[in-house]
């Protein structure tokens, strides 16, 4: 099998089988492009974060509570919440501004 092949048709095949295979390939490619564009956007936004914001984000994504994150980062929970609000505002300005 060749890399990237969506489907193989055996000869003889009906014209409709060929058209169906082409439609399937186009639909799959369209979905792949959407996913890649979304990931590129997320990566670009991630690159705009400061090192500290990335550190906080990693803790949030891992499911830690604000108190746990504050303890890990040697800061207070209030500072962590302010940082989170700042992070959300930064995201909003990138989306809407």
Tab-separated table of N, CA and C in Angstrom:
chain	number	residue	atom	x	y	z
A	1	UNK	N	0.828	-1.186	0.000
A	1	UNK	CA	0.000	0.000	0.000
A	1	UNK	C	0.870	1.247	0.000
A	2	UNK	N	0.456	2.222	-0.761
A	2	UNK	CA	1.200	3.472	-0.791
A	2	UNK	C	0.740	4.373	0.348
A	3	UNK	N	1.679	5.144	0.890
A	3	UNK	CA	1.346	6.072	1.975
A	3	UNK	C	0.363	7.116	1.473
A	4	UNK	N	-0.664	7.366	2.258
A	4	UNK	CA	-1.638	8.377	1.889
A	4	UNK	C	-2.793	7.854	1.075
A	5	UNK	N	-2.761	6.604	0.695
A	5	UNK	CA	-3.865	6.053	-0.094
A	5	UNK	C	-5.109	5.976	0.776
A	6	UNK	N	-6.218	6.409	0.224
A	6	UNK	CA	-7.478	6.370	0.957
A	6	UNK	C	-8.189	5.050	0.701
A	7	UNK	N	-8.184	4.644	-0.545
A	7	UNK	CA	-8.875	3.418	-0.927
A	7	UNK	C	-8.285	2.906	-2.233
A	8	UNK	N	-8.337	1.615	-2.405
A	8	UNK	CA	-7.899	1.015	-3.663
A	8	UNK	C	-9.106	0.453	-4.386
A	9	UNK	N	-9.136	0.654	-5.660
A	9	UNK	CA	-10.208	0.105	-6.485
A	9	UNK	C	-9.619	-1.000	-7.353
A	10	UNK	N	-10.312	-2.100	-7.418
A	10	UNK	CA	-9.856	-3.193	-8.280
A	10	UNK	C	-10.569	-3.097	-9.621
A	11	UNK	N	-9.832	-3.431	-10.659
A	11	UNK	CA	-10.409	-3.390	-12.005
A	11	UNK	C	-11.207	-4.646	-12.242
A	12	UNK	N	-12.227	-4.586	-12.939
A	12	UNK	CA	-12.897	-3.389	-13.435
A	12	UNK	C	-13.696	-2.735	-12.302
A	13	UNK	N	-13.829	-1.433	-12.342
A	13	UNK	CA	-14.624	-0.732	-11.340
A	13	UNK	C	-15.645	0.166	-12.029
A	14	UNK	N	-16.703	0.420	-11.312
A	14	UNK	CA	-17.753	1.281	-11.837
A	14	UNK	C	-17.340	2.734	-11.675
A	15	UNK	N	-17.809	3.588	-12.556
A	15	UNK	CA	-17.512	5.022	-12.466
A	15	UNK	C	-17.961	5.587	-11.124
A	16	UNK	N	-19.084	5.108	-10.642
A	16	UNK	CA	-19.593	5.601	-9.355
A	16	UNK	C	-18.658	5.233	-8.214
A	17	UNK	N	-18.032	4.075	-8.293
A	17	UNK	CA	-17.065	3.675	-7.262
A	17	UNK	C	-15.890	4.658	-7.230
A	18	UNK	N	-15.439	5.053	-8.408
A	18	UNK	CA	-14.346	6.017	-8.501
A	18	UNK	C	-14.773	7.357	-7.927
A	19	UNK	N	-15.952	7.820	-8.308
A	19	UNK	CA	-16.457	9.103	-7.785
A	19	UNK	C	-16.627	9.061	-6.267
A	20	UNK	N	-17.132	7.959	-5.754
A	20	UNK	CA	-17.287	7.806	-4.299
A	20	UNK	C	-15.941	7.858	-3.586
A	21	UNK	N	-14.937	7.205	-4.162
A	21	UNK	CA	-13.599	7.203	-3.565
A	21	UNK	C	-13.001	8.611	-3.580
A	22	UNK	N	-13.218	9.336	-4.665
A	22	UNK	CA	-12.711	10.718	-4.763
A	22	UNK	C	-13.395	11.598	-3.728
A	23	UNK	N	-14.718	11.471	-3.602
A	23	UNK	CA	-15.457	12.265	-2.612
A	23	UNK	C	-14.964	11.958	-1.192
A	24	UNK	N	-14.717	10.701	-0.911
A	24	UNK	CA	-14.214	10.295	0.402
A	24	UNK	C	-12.841	10.918	0.668
A	25	UNK	N	-11.991	10.899	-0.328
A	25	UNK	CA	-10.644	11.474	-0.181
A	25	UNK	C	-10.721	12.979	0.035
A	26	UNK	N	-11.587	13.646	-0.704
A	26	UNK	CA	-11.733	15.103	-0.562
A	26	UNK	C	-12.270	15.445	0.828
A	27	UNK	N	-13.253	14.714	1.290
A	27	UNK	CA	-13.813	14.958	2.621
A	27	UNK	C	-12.760	14.740	3.707
A	28	UNK	N	-11.981	13.688	3.566
A	28	UNK	CA	-10.919	13.415	4.534
A	28	UNK	C	-9.855	14.503	4.531
A	29	UNK	N	-9.489	14.968	3.339
A	29	UNK	CA	-8.499	16.023	3.233
A	29	UNK	C	-9.025	17.327	3.836
A	30	UNK	N	-10.280	17.630	3.593
A	30	UNK	CA	-10.888	18.843	4.145
A	30	UNK	C	-10.834	18.827	5.674
A	31	UNK	N	-11.153	17.678	6.265
A	31	UNK	CA	-11.120	17.558	7.721
A	31	UNK	C	-9.696	17.673	8.251
A	32	UNK	N	-8.755	17.050	7.569
A	32	UNK	CA	-7.352	17.131	7.974
A	32	UNK	C	-6.858	18.574	7.943
A	33	UNK	N	-7.235	19.319	6.917
A	33	UNK	CA	-6.826	20.724	6.814
A	33	UNK	C	-7.416	21.562	7.941
A	34	UNK	N	-8.661	21.301	8.312
A	34	UNK	CA	-9.293	22.024	9.420
A	34	UNK	C	-8.532	21.779	10.724
A	35	UNK	N	-8.209	20.518	10.964
A	35	UNK	CA	-7.496	20.158	12.194
A	35	UNK	C	-6.116	20.813	12.211
A	36	UNK	N	-5.416	20.765	11.086
A	36	UNK	CA	-4.081	21.370	11.017
A	36	UNK	C	-4.137	22.885	11.228
A	37	UNK	N	-5.146	23.539	10.663
A	37	UNK	CA	-5.284	24.986	10.833
A	37	UNK	C	-5.573	25.324	12.291
A	38	UNK	N	-6.431	24.536	12.918
A	38	UNK	CA	-6.740	24.776	14.335
A	38	UNK	C	-5.492	24.579	15.195
A	39	UNK	N	-4.738	23.528	14.938
A	39	UNK	CA	-3.512	23.281	15.707
A	39	UNK	C	-2.482	24.385	15.479
A	40	UNK	N	-2.368	24.868	14.257
A	40	UNK	CA	-1.425	25.955	13.969
A	40	UNK	C	-1.818	27.204	14.744
A	41	UNK	N	-3.108	27.485	14.815
A	41	UNK	CA	-3.585	28.634	15.582
A	41	UNK	C	-3.291	28.492	17.062
A	42	UNK	N	-3.514	27.299	17.590
A	42	UNK	CA	-3.225	27.055	19.008
A	42	UNK	C	-1.730	27.172	19.296
A	43	UNK	N	-0.919	26.643	18.398
A	43	UNK	CA	0.541	26.737	18.596
A	43	UNK	C	1.006	28.193	18.561
A	44	UNK	N	0.441	28.970	17.654
A	44	UNK	CA	0.810	30.386	17.554
A	44	UNK	C	0.429	31.122	18.830
A	45	UNK	N	-0.762	30.843	19.360
A	45	UNK	CA	-1.187	31.494	20.600
A	45	UNK	C	-0.317	31.050	21.766
A	46	UNK	N	0.053	29.778	21.796
A	46	UNK	CA	0.903	29.266	22.867
A	46	UNK	C	2.263	29.962	22.849
A	47	UNK	N	2.796	30.218	21.671
A	47	UNK	CA	4.092	30.878	21.551
A	47	UNK	C	4.075	32.301	22.113
A	48	UNK	N	2.900	32.916	22.171
A	48	UNK	CA	2.782	34.284	22.691
A	48	UNK	C	2.792	34.326	24.217
A	49	UNK	N	2.622	33.190	24.860
A	49	UNK	CA	2.625	33.153	26.318
A	49	UNK	C	4.043	33.326	26.862
A	50	UNK	N	4.124	33.951	28.034
A	50	UNK	CA	5.417	34.056	28.702
A	50	UNK	C	5.765	32.687	29.293
A	51	UNK	N	7.001	32.540	29.706
A	51	UNK	CA	7.429	31.274	30.302
A	51	UNK	C	6.603	30.969	31.549
A	52	UNK	N	6.319	31.990	32.337
A	52	UNK	CA	5.529	31.806	33.560
A	52	UNK	C	4.094	31.377	33.222
A	53	UNK	N	3.520	32.010	32.202
A	53	UNK	CA	2.164	31.651	31.791
A	53	UNK	C	2.107	30.210	31.289
A	54	UNK	N	3.143	29.774	30.606
A	54	UNK	CA	3.202	28.383	30.143
A	54	UNK	C	3.279	27.423	31.324
A	55	UNK	N	4.040	27.828	32.329
A	55	UNK	CA	4.173	27.012	33.528
A	55	UNK	C	2.817	26.864	34.226
A	56	UNK	N	2.107	27.993	34.367
A	56	UNK	CA	0.784	27.973	34.991
A	56	UNK	C	-0.173	27.139	34.153
A	57	UNK	N	-0.132	27.329	32.839
A	57	UNK	CA	-1.030	26.595	31.951
A	57	UNK	C	-0.827	25.085	32.085
A	58	UNK	N	0.407	24.662	32.152
A	58	UNK	CA	0.696	23.233	32.296
A	58	UNK	C	0.080	22.691	33.580
A	59	UNK	N	0.139	23.464	34.643
A	59	UNK	CA	-0.442	23.028	35.911
A	59	UNK	C	-1.964	22.980	35.841
A	60	UNK	N	-2.559	23.986	35.208
A	60	UNK	CA	-4.022	24.028	35.067
A	60	UNK	C	-4.506	22.841	34.241
A	61	UNK	N	-3.833	22.598	33.129
A	61	UNK	CA	-4.222	21.500	32.237
A	61	UNK	C	-4.079	20.151	32.929
A	62	UNK	N	-3.109	20.037	33.816
A	62	UNK	CA	-2.924	18.769	34.511
A	62	UNK	C	-3.978	18.556	35.597
A	63	UNK	N	-4.814	19.589	35.848
A	63	UNK	CA	-5.925	19.432	36.779
A	63	UNK	C	-5.669	19.889	38.193
A	64	UNK	N	-4.561	20.571	38.429
A	64	UNK	CA	-4.280	21.036	39.777
A	64	UNK	C	-5.220	22.164	40.175
A	65	UNK	N	-5.499	22.251	41.469
A	65	UNK	CA	-6.293	23.345	42.016
A	65	UNK	C	-5.430	24.596	42.141
A	66	UNK	N	-6.093	25.759	42.256
A	66	UNK	CA	-5.347	27.016	42.377
A	66	UNK	C	-4.349	26.977	43.529
A	67	UNK	N	-4.777	26.419	44.670
A	67	UNK	CA	-3.881	26.346	45.836
A	67	UNK	C	-2.661	25.474	45.536
A	68	UNK	N	-2.879	24.387	44.830
A	68	UNK	CA	-1.773	23.496	44.488
A	68	UNK	C	-0.810	24.174	43.511
A	69	UNK	N	-1.366	24.873	42.552
A	69	UNK	CA	-0.529	25.585	41.581
A	69	UNK	C	0.276	26.659	42.291
A	70	UNK	N	-0.388	27.399	43.167
A	70	UNK	CA	0.297	28.452	43.920
A	70	UNK	C	1.441	27.857	44.738
A	71	UNK	N	1.197	26.702	45.358
A	71	UNK	CA	2.244	26.046	46.143
A	71	UNK	C	3.412	25.615	45.274
A	72	UNK	N	3.102	25.059	44.113
A	72	UNK	CA	4.166	24.625	43.202
A	72	UNK	C	4.996	25.799	42.701
A	73	UNK	N	4.333	26.922	42.454
A	73	UNK	CA	5.013	28.074	41.860
A	73	UNK	C	5.478	29.076	42.913
A	74	UNK	N	5.334	28.706	44.187
A	74	UNK	CA	5.742	29.581	45.298
A	74	UNK	C	5.116	30.966	45.174
A	75	UNK	N	3.805	30.986	45.071
A	75	UNK	CA	3.069	32.240	44.992
A	75	UNK	C	1.764	32.055	45.753
A	76	UNK	N	1.001	33.086	45.872
A	76	UNK	CA	-0.274	32.967	46.579
A	76	UNK	C	-1.375	32.596	45.601
A	77	UNK	N	-2.462	32.067	46.141
A	77	UNK	CA	-3.591	31.685	45.285
A	77	UNK	C	-4.171	32.921	44.606
A	78	UNK	N	-4.190	34.046	45.315
A	78	UNK	CA	-4.728	35.284	44.736
A	78	UNK	C	-3.902	35.692	43.516
A	79	UNK	N	-2.586	35.617	43.617
A	79	UNK	CA	-1.729	35.938	42.474
A	79	UNK	C	-2.007	34.991	41.309
A	80	UNK	N	-2.255	33.736	41.601
A	80	UNK	CA	-2.542	32.746	40.568
A	80	UNK	C	-3.842	33.093	39.858
A	81	UNK	N	-4.856	33.532	40.635
A	81	UNK	CA	-6.137	33.896	40.039
A	81	UNK	C	-6.009	35.150	39.190
A	82	UNK	N	-5.220	36.124	39.643
A	82	UNK	CA	-4.985	37.333	38.860
A	82	UNK	C	-4.261	36.968	37.571
A	83	UNK	N	-3.286	36.077	37.670
A	83	UNK	CA	-2.557	35.621	36.490
A	83	UNK	C	-3.505	34.944	35.513
A	84	UNK	N	-4.429	34.147	36.038
A	84	UNK	CA	-5.401	33.461	35.191
A	84	UNK	C	-6.295	34.463	34.475
A	85	UNK	N	-6.762	35.488	35.197
A	85	UNK	CA	-7.602	36.515	34.568
A	85	UNK	C	-6.818	37.253	33.495
A	86	UNK	N	-5.566	37.545	33.780
A	86	UNK	CA	-4.708	38.217	32.805
A	86	UNK	C	-4.549	37.343	31.561
A	87	UNK	N	-4.374	36.059	31.790
A	87	UNK	CA	-4.222	35.107	30.689
A	87	UNK	C	-5.491	35.092	29.834
A	88	UNK	N	-6.651	35.068	30.480
A	88	UNK	CA	-7.916	35.057	29.732
A	88	UNK	C	-8.102	36.356	28.961
A	89	UNK	N	-7.722	37.472	29.558
A	89	UNK	CA	-7.833	38.758	28.872
A	89	UNK	C	-6.911	38.784	27.656
A	90	UNK	N	-5.722	38.215	27.823
A	90	UNK	CA	-4.773	38.157	26.719
A	90	UNK	C	-5.349	37.342	25.571
A	91	UNK	N	-5.980	36.216	25.909
A	91	UNK	CA	-6.623	35.383	24.886
A	91	UNK	C	-7.741	36.142	24.184
A	92	UNK	N	-8.549	36.841	24.959
A	92	UNK	CA	-9.674	37.574	24.374
A	92	UNK	C	-9.185	38.657	23.429
A	93	UNK	N	-8.105	39.336	23.788
A	93	UNK	CA	-7.607	40.401	22.924
A	93	UNK	C	-7.064	39.823	21.618
A	94	UNK	N	-6.524	38.615	21.661
A	94	UNK	CA	-6.029	37.975	20.437
A	94	UNK	C	-7.182	37.525	19.551
A	95	UNK	N	-8.260	37.115	20.198
A	95	UNK	CA	-9.412	36.619	19.435
A	95	UNK	C	-10.193	37.768	18.834
A	96	UNK	N	-10.441	38.812	19.639
A	96	UNK	CA	-11.335	39.885	19.208
A	96	UNK	C	-10.603	41.131	18.736
A	97	UNK	N	-9.331	41.237	19.026
A	97	UNK	CA	-8.660	42.488	18.722
A	97	UNK	C	-7.643	42.371	17.684
